[in-house]
mmCIF file of C-alpha atoms in Angstrom:
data_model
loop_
_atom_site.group_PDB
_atom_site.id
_atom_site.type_symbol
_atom_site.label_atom_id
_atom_site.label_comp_id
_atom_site.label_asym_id
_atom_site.label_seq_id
_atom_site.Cartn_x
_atom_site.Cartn_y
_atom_site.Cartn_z
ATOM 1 C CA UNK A 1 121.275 106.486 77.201
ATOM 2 C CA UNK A 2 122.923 109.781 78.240
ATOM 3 C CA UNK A 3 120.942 110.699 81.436
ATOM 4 C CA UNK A 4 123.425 113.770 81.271
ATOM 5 C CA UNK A 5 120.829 116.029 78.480
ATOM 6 C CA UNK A 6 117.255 115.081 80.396
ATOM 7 C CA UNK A 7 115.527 115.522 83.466
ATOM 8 C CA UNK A 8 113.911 112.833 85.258
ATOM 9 C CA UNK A 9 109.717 112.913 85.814
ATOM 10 C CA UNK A 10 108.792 112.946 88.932
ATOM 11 C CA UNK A 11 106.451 109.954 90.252
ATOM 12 C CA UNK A 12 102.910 109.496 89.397
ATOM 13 C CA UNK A 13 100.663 110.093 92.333
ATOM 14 C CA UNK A 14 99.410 113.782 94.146
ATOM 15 C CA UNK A 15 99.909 115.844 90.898
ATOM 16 C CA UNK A 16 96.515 114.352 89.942
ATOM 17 C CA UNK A 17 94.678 116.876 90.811
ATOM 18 C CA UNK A 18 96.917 120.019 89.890
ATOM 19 C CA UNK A 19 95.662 119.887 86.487
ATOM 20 C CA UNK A 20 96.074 118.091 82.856
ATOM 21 C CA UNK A 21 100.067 119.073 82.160
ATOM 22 C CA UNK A 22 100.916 118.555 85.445
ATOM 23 C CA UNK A 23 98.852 115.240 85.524
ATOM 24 C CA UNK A 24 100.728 114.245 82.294
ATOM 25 C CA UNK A 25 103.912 114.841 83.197
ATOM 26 C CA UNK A 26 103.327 113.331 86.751
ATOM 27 C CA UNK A 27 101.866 110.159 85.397
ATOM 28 C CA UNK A 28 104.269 110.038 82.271
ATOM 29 C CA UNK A 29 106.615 107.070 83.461
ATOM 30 C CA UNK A 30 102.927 104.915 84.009
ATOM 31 C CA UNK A 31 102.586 104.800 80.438
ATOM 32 C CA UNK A 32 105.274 103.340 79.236
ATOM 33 C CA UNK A 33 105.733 99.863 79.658
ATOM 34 C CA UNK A 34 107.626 98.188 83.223
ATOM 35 C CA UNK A 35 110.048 95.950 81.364
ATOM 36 C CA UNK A 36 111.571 99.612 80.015
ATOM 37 C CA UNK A 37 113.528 102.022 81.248
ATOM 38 C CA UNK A 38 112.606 105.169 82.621
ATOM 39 C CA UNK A 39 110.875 107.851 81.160
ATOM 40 C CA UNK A 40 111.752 111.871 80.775
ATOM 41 C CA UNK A 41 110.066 115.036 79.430
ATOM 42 C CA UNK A 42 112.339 116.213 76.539
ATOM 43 C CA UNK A 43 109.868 119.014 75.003
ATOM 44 C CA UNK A 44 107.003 121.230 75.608
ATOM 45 C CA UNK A 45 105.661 123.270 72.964
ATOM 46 C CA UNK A 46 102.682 125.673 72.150
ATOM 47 C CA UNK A 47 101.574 125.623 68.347
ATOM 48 C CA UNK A 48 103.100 123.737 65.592
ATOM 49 C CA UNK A 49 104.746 124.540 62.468
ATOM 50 C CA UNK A 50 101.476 125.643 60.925
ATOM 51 C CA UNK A 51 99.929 127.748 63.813
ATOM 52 C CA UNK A 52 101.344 131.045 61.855
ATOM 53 C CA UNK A 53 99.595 130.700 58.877
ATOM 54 C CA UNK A 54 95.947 131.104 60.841
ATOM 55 C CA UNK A 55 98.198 133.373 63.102
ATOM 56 C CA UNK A 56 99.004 135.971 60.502
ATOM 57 C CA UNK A 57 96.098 135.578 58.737
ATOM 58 C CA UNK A 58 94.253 137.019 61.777
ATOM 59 C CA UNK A 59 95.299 139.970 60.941
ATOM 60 C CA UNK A 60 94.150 140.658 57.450
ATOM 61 C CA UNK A 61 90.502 141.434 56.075
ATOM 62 C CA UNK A 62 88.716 143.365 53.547
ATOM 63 C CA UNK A 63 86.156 146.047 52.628
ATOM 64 C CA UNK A 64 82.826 145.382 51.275
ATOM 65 C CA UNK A 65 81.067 146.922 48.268
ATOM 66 C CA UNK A 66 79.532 149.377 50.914
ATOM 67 C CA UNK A 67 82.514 150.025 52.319
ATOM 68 C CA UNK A 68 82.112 147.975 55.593
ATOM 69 C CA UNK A 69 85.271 146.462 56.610
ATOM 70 C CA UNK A 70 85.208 142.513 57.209
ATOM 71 C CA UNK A 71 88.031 141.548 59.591
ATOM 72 C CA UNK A 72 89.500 138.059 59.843
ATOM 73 C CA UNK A 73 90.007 138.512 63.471
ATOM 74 C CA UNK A 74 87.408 136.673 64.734
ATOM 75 C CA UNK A 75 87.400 133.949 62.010
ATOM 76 C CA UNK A 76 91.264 132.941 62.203
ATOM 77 C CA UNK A 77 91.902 133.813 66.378
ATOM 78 C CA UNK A 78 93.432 130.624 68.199
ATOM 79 C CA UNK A 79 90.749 129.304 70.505
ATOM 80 C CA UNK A 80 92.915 126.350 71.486
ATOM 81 C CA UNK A 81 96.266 126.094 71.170
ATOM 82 C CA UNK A 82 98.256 123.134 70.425
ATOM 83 C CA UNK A 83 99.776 121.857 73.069
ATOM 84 C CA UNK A 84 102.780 119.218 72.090
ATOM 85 C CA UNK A 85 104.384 117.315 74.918
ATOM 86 C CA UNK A 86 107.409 115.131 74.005
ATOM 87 C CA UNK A 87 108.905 111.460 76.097
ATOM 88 C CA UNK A 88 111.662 109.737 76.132
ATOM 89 C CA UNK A 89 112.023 106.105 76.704
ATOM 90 C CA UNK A 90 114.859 104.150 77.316
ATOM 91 C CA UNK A 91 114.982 100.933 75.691
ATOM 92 C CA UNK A 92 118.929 99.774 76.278
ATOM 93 C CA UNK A 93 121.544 101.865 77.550
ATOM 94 C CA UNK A 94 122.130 103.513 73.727
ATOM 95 C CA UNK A 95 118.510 103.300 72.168
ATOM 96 C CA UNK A 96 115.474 105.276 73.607
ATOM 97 C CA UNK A 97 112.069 105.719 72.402
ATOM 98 C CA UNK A 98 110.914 108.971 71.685
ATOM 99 C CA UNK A 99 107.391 109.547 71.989
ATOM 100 C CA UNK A 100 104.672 112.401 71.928
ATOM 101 C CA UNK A 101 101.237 114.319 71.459
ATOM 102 C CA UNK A 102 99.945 117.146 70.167
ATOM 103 C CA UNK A 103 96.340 117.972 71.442
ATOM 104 C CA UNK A 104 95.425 119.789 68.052
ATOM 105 C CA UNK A 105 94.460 123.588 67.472
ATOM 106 C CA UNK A 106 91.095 125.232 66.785
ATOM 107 C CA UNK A 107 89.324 127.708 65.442
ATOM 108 C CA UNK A 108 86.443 129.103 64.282
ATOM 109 C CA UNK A 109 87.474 128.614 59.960
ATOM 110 C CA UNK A 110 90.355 126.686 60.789
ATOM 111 C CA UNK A 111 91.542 123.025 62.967
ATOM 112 C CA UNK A 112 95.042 121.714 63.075
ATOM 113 C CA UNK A 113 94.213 117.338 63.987
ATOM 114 C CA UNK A 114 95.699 115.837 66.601
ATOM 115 C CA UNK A 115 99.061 114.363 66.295
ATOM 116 C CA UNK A 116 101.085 111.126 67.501
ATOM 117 C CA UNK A 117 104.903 111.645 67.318
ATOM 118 C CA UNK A 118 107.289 108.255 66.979
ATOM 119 C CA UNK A 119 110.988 107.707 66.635
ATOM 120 C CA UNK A 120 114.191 106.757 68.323
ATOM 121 C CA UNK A 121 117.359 108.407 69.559
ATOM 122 C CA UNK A 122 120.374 106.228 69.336
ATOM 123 C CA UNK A 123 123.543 107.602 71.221
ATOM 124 C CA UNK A 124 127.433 106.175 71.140
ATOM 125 C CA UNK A 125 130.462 107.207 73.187
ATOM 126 C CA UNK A 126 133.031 108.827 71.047
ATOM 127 C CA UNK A 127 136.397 109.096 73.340
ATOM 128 C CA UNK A 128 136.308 109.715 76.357
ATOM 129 C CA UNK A 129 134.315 113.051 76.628
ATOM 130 C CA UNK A 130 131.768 113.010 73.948
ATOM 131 C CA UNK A 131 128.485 111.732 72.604
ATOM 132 C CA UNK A 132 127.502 111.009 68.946
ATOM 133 C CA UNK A 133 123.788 110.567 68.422
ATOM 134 C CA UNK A 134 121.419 110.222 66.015
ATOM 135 C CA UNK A 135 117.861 110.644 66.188
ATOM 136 C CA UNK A 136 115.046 109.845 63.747
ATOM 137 C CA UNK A 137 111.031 110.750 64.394
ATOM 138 C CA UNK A 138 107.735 110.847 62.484
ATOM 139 C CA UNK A 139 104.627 112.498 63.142
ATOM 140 C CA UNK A 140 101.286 110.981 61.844
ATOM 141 C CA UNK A 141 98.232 113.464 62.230
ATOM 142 C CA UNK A 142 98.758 117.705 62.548
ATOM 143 C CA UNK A 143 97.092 118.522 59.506
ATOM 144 C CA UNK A 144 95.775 121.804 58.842
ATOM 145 C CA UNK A 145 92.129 122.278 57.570
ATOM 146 C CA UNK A 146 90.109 125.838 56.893
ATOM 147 C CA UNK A 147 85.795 125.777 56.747
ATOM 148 C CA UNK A 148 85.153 127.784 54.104
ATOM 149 C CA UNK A 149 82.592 130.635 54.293
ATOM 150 C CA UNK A 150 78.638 130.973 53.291
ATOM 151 C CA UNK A 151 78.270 134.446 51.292
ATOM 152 C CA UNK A 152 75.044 136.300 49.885
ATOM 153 C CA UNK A 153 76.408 137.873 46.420
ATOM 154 C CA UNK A 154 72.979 139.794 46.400
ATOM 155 C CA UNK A 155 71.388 139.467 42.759
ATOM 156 C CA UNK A 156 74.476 138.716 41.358
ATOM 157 C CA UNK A 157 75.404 135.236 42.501
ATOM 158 C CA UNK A 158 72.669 134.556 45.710
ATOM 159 C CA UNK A 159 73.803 132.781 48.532
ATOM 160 C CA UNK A 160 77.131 130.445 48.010
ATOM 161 C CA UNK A 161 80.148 128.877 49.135
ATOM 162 C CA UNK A 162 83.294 130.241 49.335
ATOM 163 C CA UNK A 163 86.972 130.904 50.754
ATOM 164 C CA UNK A 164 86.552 133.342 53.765
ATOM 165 C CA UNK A 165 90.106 134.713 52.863
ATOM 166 C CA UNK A 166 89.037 134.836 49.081
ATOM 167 C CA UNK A 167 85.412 136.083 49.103
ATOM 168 C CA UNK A 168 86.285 140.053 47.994
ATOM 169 C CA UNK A 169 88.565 138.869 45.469
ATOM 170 C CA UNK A 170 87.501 138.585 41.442
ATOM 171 C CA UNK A 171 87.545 134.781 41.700
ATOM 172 C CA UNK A 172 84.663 133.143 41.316
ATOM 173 C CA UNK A 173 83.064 131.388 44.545
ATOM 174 C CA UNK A 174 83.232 128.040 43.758
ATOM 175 C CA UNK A 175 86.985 129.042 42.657
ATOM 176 C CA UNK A 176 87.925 130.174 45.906
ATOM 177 C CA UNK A 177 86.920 126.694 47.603
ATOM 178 C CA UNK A 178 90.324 125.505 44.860
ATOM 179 C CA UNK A 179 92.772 127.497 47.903
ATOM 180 C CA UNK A 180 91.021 126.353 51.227
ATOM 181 C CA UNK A 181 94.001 125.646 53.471
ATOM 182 C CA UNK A 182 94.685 121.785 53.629
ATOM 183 C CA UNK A 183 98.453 121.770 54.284
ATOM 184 C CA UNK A 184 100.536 118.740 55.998
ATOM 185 C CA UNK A 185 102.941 119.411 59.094
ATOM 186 C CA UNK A 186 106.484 119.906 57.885
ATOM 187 C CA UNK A 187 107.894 117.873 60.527
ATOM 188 C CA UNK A 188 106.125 114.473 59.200
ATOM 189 C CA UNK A 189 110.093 113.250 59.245
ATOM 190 C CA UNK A 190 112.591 114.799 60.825
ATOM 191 C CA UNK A 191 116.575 113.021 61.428
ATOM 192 C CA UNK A 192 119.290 114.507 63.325
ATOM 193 C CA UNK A 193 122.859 113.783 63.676
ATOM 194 C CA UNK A 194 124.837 115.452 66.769
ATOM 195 C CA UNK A 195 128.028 115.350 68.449
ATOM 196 C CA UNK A 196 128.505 116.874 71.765
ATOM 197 C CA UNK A 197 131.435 117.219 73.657
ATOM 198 C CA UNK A 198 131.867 118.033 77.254
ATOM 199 C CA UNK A 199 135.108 120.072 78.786
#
């Protein structure tokens, strides 16, 4: 494994107390198994591939028949971010595991699940100066979900379900619920060749 692109964690023990992150990457070598290699951070990240959809979305709203404005802001603002943290573990001297988690994303019409990320990076020596490697991962979990909305349509249509996003539009209601958000992660598999040379 090329030690040369990753840092080393430090050693599991005072960082207990200094909060979750610094808990988990403190405590990260612990979880992997003895028999294997050692263990390095290789990614931190806050949101996922589908955080700007909610994100932009924030932004928007509409007017009501009394010309009240409704504003998404509330309904689509991140209340918990997702948090992705990203290991590697070296198997042999050319194959490492790579391993992760995503802690999910909320809020108050929307949730992005959980997430588990698996794969493994496989490196070779090309020459005597460079490294060819190729990486495969999957993630399983990180889907994105929307609550839909409860509306009173007055005389019209009484109190019903329906898209928060669509509610002002001519659809009907029970249409709307057709375009609630319910949209996969795009990195569900991802696979990487690279070649790095070093002067």
């Amino acid at each position: 494994m090329s030690r040369r692109f990753v840092t080393p964690l430090t050693a599991c023990g005072r960082r207990i107390g200094a909060g979750l992150l610094s808990a988990l990457l403190a405590c990260a070598p612990a979880l992997a198994d003895p028999a294997l290699g050692e263990t390095w951070l290789i990614g931190v990240s806050l949101g996922s591939d589908l955080s700007p959809l909610p994100s932009e979305t924030r932004h928007l709203g509409y007017e009501l028949s009394g010309g009240e404005r409704v504003s998404f802001e509330d309904w689509y603002q991140v209340r918990v971010p997702d948090l992705r943290l990203d290991f590697l573990t070296e198997l042999t001297p050319d194959l490492g595991l790579i391993w992760g988690v995503g802690t999910g994303e909320y809020g108050e019409k929307y949730r992005i699940d959980p997430s588990l990320r698996v794969g493994l990076l496989y490196t070779r020596p090309v020459g005597r100066n460079g490294v060819l490697s190729l990486r495969l991962t999957t993630r399983v979990g990180g889907r994105l979900r929307e609550r839909a909305c409860t509306a009173d349509y007055g005389d019209i249509g009484g109190v019903q379900r329906v898209n928060c996003r669509l509610a002002a539009t001519p659809l009907e209601p029970s249409e709307t619920l057709d375009y609630l958000w319910d949209e996969k992660p795009g990195d569900r598999l991802q696979a990487s060749v690279g070649l790095i040379f070093r002067f």
